[in-house]
mmCIF file of C-alpha atoms in Angstrom:
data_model
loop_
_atom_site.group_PDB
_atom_site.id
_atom_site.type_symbol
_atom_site.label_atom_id
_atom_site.label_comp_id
_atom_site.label_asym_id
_atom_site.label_seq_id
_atom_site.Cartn_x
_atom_site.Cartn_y
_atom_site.Cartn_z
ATOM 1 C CA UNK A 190 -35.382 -57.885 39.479
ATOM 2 C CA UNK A 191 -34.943 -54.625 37.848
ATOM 3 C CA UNK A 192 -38.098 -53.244 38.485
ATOM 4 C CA UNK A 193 -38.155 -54.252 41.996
ATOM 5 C CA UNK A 194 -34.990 -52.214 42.701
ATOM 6 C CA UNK A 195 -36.916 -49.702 40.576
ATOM 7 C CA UNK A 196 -39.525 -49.607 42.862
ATOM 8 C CA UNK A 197 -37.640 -49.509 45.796
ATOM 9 C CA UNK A 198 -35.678 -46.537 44.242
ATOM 10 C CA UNK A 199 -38.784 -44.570 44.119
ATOM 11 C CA UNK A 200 -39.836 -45.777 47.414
ATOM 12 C CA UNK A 201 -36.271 -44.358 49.031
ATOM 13 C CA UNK A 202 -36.684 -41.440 47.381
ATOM 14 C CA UNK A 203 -40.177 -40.598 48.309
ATOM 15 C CA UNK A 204 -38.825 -41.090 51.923
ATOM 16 C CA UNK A 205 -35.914 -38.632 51.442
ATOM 17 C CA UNK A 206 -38.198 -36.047 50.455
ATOM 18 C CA UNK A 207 -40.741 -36.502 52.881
ATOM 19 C CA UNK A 208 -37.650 -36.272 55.859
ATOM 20 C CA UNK A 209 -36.492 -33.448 54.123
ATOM 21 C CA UNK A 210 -39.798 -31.569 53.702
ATOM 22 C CA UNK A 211 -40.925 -32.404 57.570
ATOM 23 C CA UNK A 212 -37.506 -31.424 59.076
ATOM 24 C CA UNK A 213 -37.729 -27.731 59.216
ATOM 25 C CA UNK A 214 -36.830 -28.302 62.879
ATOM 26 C CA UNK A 215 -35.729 -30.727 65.843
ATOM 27 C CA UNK A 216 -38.473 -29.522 67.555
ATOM 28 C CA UNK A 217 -41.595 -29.965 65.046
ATOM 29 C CA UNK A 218 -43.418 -32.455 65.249
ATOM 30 C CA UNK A 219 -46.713 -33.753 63.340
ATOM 31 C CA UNK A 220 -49.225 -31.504 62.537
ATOM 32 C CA UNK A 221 -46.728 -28.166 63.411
ATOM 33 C CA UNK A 222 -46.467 -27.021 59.725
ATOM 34 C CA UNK A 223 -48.420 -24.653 57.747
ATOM 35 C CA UNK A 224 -48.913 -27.456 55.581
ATOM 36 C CA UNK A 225 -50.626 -30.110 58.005
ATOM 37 C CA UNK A 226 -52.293 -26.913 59.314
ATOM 38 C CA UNK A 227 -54.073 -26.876 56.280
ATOM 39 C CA UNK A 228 -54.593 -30.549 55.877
ATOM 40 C CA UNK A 229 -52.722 -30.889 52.866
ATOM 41 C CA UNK A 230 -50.305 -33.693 54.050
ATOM 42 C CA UNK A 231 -48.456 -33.587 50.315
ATOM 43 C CA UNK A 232 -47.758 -30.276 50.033
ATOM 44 C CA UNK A 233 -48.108 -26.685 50.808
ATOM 45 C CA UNK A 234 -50.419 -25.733 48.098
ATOM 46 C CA UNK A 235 -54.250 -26.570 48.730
ATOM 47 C CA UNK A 236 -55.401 -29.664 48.040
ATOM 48 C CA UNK A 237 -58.388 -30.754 46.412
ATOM 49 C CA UNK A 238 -60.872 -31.719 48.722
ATOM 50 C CA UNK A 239 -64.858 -31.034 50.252
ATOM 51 C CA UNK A 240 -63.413 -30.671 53.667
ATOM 52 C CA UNK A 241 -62.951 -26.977 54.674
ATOM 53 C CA UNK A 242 -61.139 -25.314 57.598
ATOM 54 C CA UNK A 243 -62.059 -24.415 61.373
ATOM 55 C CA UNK A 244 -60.975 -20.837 62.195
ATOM 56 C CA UNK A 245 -60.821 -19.855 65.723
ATOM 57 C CA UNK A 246 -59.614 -16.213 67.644
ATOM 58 C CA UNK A 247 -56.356 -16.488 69.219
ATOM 59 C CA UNK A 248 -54.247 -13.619 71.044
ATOM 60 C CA UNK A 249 -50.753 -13.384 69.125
ATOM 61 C CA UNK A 250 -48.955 -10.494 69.912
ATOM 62 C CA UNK A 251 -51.544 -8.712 71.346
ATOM 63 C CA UNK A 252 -53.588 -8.857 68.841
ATOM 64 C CA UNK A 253 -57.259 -10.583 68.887
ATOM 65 C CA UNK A 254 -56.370 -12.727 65.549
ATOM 66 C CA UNK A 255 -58.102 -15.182 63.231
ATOM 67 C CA UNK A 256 -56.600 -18.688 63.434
ATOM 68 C CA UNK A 257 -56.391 -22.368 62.142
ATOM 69 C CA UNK A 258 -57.980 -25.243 64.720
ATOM 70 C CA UNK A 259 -53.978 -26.052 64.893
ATOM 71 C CA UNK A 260 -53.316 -22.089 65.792
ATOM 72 C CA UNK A 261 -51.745 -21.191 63.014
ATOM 73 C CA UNK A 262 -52.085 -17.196 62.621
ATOM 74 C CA UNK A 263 -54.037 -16.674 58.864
ATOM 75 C CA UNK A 264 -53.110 -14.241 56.991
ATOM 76 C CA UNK A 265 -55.389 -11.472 54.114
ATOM 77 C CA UNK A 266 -53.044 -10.289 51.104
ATOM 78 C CA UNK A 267 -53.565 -6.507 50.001
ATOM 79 C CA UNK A 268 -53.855 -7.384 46.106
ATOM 80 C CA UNK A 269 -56.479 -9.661 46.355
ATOM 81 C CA UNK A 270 -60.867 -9.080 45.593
ATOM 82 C CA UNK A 271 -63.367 -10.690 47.399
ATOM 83 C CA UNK A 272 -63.912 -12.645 44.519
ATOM 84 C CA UNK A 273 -60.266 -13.390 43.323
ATOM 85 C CA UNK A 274 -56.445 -14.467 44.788
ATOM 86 C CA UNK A 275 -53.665 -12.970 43.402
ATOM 87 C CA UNK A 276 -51.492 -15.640 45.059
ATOM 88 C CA UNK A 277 -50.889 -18.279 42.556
ATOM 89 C CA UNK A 278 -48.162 -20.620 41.576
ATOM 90 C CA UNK A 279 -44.887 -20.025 43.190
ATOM 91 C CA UNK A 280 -46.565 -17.442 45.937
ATOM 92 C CA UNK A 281 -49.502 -19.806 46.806
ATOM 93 C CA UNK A 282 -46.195 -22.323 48.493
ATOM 94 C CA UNK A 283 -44.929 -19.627 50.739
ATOM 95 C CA UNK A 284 -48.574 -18.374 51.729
ATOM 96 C CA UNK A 285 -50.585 -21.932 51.474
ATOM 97 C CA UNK A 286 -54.254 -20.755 50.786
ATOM 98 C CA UNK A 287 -56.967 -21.732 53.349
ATOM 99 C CA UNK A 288 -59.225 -24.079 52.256
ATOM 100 C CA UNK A 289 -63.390 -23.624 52.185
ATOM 101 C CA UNK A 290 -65.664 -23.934 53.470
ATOM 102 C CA UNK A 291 -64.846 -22.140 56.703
ATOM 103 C CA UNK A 292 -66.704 -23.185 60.075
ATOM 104 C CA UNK A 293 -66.689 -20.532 62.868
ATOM 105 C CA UNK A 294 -65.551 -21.401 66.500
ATOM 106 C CA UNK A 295 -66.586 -19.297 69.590
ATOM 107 C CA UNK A 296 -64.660 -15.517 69.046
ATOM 108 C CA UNK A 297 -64.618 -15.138 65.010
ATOM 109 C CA UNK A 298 -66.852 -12.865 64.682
ATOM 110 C CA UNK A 299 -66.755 -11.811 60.792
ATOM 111 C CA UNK A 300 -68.495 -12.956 57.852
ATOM 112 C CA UNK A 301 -67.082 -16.262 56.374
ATOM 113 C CA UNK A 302 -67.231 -17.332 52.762
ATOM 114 C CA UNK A 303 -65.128 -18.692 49.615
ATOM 115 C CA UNK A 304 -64.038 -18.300 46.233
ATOM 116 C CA UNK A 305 -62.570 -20.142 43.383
ATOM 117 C CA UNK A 306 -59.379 -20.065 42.270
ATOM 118 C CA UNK A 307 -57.977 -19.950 39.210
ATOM 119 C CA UNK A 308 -56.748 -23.992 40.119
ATOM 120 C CA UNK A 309 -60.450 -25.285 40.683
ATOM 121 C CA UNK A 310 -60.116 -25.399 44.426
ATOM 122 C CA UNK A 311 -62.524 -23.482 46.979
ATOM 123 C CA UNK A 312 -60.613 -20.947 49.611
ATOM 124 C CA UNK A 313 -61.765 -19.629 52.545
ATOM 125 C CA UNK A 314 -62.967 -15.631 52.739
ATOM 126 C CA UNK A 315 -63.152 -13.602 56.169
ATOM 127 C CA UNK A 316 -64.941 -10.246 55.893
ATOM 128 C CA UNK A 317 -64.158 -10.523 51.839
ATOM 129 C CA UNK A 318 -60.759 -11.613 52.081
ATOM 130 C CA UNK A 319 -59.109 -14.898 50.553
ATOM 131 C CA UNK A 320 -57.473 -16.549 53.836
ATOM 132 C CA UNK A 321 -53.439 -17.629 53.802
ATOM 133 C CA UNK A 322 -51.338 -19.415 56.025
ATOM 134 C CA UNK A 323 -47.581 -18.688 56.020
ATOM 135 C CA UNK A 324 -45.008 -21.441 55.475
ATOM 136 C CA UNK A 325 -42.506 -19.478 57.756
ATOM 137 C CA UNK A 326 -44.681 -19.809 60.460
ATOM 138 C CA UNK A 327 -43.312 -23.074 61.955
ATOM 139 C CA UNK A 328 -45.173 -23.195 64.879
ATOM 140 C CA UNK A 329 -49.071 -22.099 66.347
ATOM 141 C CA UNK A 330 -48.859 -18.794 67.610
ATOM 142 C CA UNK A 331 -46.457 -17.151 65.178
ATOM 143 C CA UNK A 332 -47.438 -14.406 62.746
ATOM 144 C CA UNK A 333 -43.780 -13.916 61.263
ATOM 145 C CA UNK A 334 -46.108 -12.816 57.759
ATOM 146 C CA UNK A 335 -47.577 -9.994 59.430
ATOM 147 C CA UNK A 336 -46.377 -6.728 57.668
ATOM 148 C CA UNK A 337 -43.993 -8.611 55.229
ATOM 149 C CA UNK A 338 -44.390 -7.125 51.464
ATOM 150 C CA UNK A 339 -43.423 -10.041 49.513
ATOM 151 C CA UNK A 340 -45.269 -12.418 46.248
ATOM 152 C CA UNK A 341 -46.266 -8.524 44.962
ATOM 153 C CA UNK A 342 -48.061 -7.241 47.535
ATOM 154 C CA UNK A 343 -48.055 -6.423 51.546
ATOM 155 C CA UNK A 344 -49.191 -9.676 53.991
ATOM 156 C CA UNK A 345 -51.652 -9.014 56.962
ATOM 157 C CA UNK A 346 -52.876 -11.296 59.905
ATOM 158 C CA UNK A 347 -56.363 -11.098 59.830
ATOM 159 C CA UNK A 348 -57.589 -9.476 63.234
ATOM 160 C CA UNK A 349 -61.462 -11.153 64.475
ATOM 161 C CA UNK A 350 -62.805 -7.183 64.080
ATOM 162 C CA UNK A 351 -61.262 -8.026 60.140
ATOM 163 C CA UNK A 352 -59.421 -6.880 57.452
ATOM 164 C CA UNK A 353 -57.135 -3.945 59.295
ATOM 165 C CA UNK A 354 -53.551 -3.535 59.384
ATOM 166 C CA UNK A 355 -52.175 -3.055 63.032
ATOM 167 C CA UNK A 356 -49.630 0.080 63.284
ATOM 168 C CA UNK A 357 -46.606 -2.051 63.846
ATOM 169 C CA UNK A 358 -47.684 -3.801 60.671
ATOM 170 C CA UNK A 359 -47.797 -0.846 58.481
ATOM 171 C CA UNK A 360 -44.793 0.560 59.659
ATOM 172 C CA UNK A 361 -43.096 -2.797 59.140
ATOM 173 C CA UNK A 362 -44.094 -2.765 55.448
ATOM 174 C CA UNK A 363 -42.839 0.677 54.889
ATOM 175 C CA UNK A 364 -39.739 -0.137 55.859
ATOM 176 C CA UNK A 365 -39.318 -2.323 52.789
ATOM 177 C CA UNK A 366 -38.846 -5.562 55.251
ATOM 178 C CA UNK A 367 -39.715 -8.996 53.797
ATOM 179 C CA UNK A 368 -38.759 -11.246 50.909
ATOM 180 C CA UNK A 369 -38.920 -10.769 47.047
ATOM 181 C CA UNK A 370 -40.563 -14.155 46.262
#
């Protein structure tokens, strides 16, 4: 009997936390979060997996910019090489990394390709740049990242003509807006 009220335990609590991680707000529903965005349905962080990503060009803000299938705005971080993240641990749950390989739909225009990371896993690359999502981005069409200088470094959307900062962006970062984690 114990270890069925064990079990159930777990079960309960597994529930909590998945109603607790999925109720950022009344109005999201499945599939709305960075984190289904990016197919991981467990967490933010990337999961292991062959499948890659489908990146399409959406206008956000006036801006011609690089997307998820979902619509998700995606996101290049300053630090980073073409051949390396410098979002890990902590900072990879606040910007999810994109997973690769990377198919193109009709307006993304730039080169695609992946890396490694330093966890095993294969993330997308626009134009040379490892490709984020941002957990603060709640719903498609939002690019609340853009500008922010947080996890070490300043956060861009990626634009289709690539890797460069709009005005309002830079001007944004300068002003020291953005969070410390």
């Amino acid at each position: 009997m114990r270890k069925i009220w064990g079990a159930a335990g777990l079960a309960a609590a597994a529930l909590a936390l998945s109603a607790c991680a999925s109720s950022g707000s009344s109005s999201a529903t499945a599939g709305t979060t960075p984190a289904a965005a990016n197919s991981s349905a467990a967490s933010s962080a990337p999961a292991p997996s062959s499948a890659g990503t489908t990146l399409a060009a959406k206008t956000i803000g006036g801006q011609q910019v690089v997307t998820n299938a979902a619509g998700f705005t995606l996101y290049w971080f300053v630090p980073d090489t073409s051949t390396t993240s410098k979002c890990t641990g902590s900072c990879a749950t606040y910007w999810p990394p994109v997973k690769g390989p990377a198919t193109a739909m009709s307006g993304v225009t730039g080169t695609l390709g992946t890396i490694t990371r330093s966890d095993g896993t294969t993330q997308a690359t626009y134009d040379g740049h490892p490709l984020y999502t941002y957990a603060a981005d709640t719903a498609p069409g939002q690019a609340k990242g853009n500008g922010l200088n947080a996890s070490g470094g300043v956060w861009h959307e990626m634009t289709v003509s690539g890797a460069t900062p709009a005005a309002a962006a830079s001007a944004k970062a300068s002003t020291g807006g953005g969070y410390g984690y």
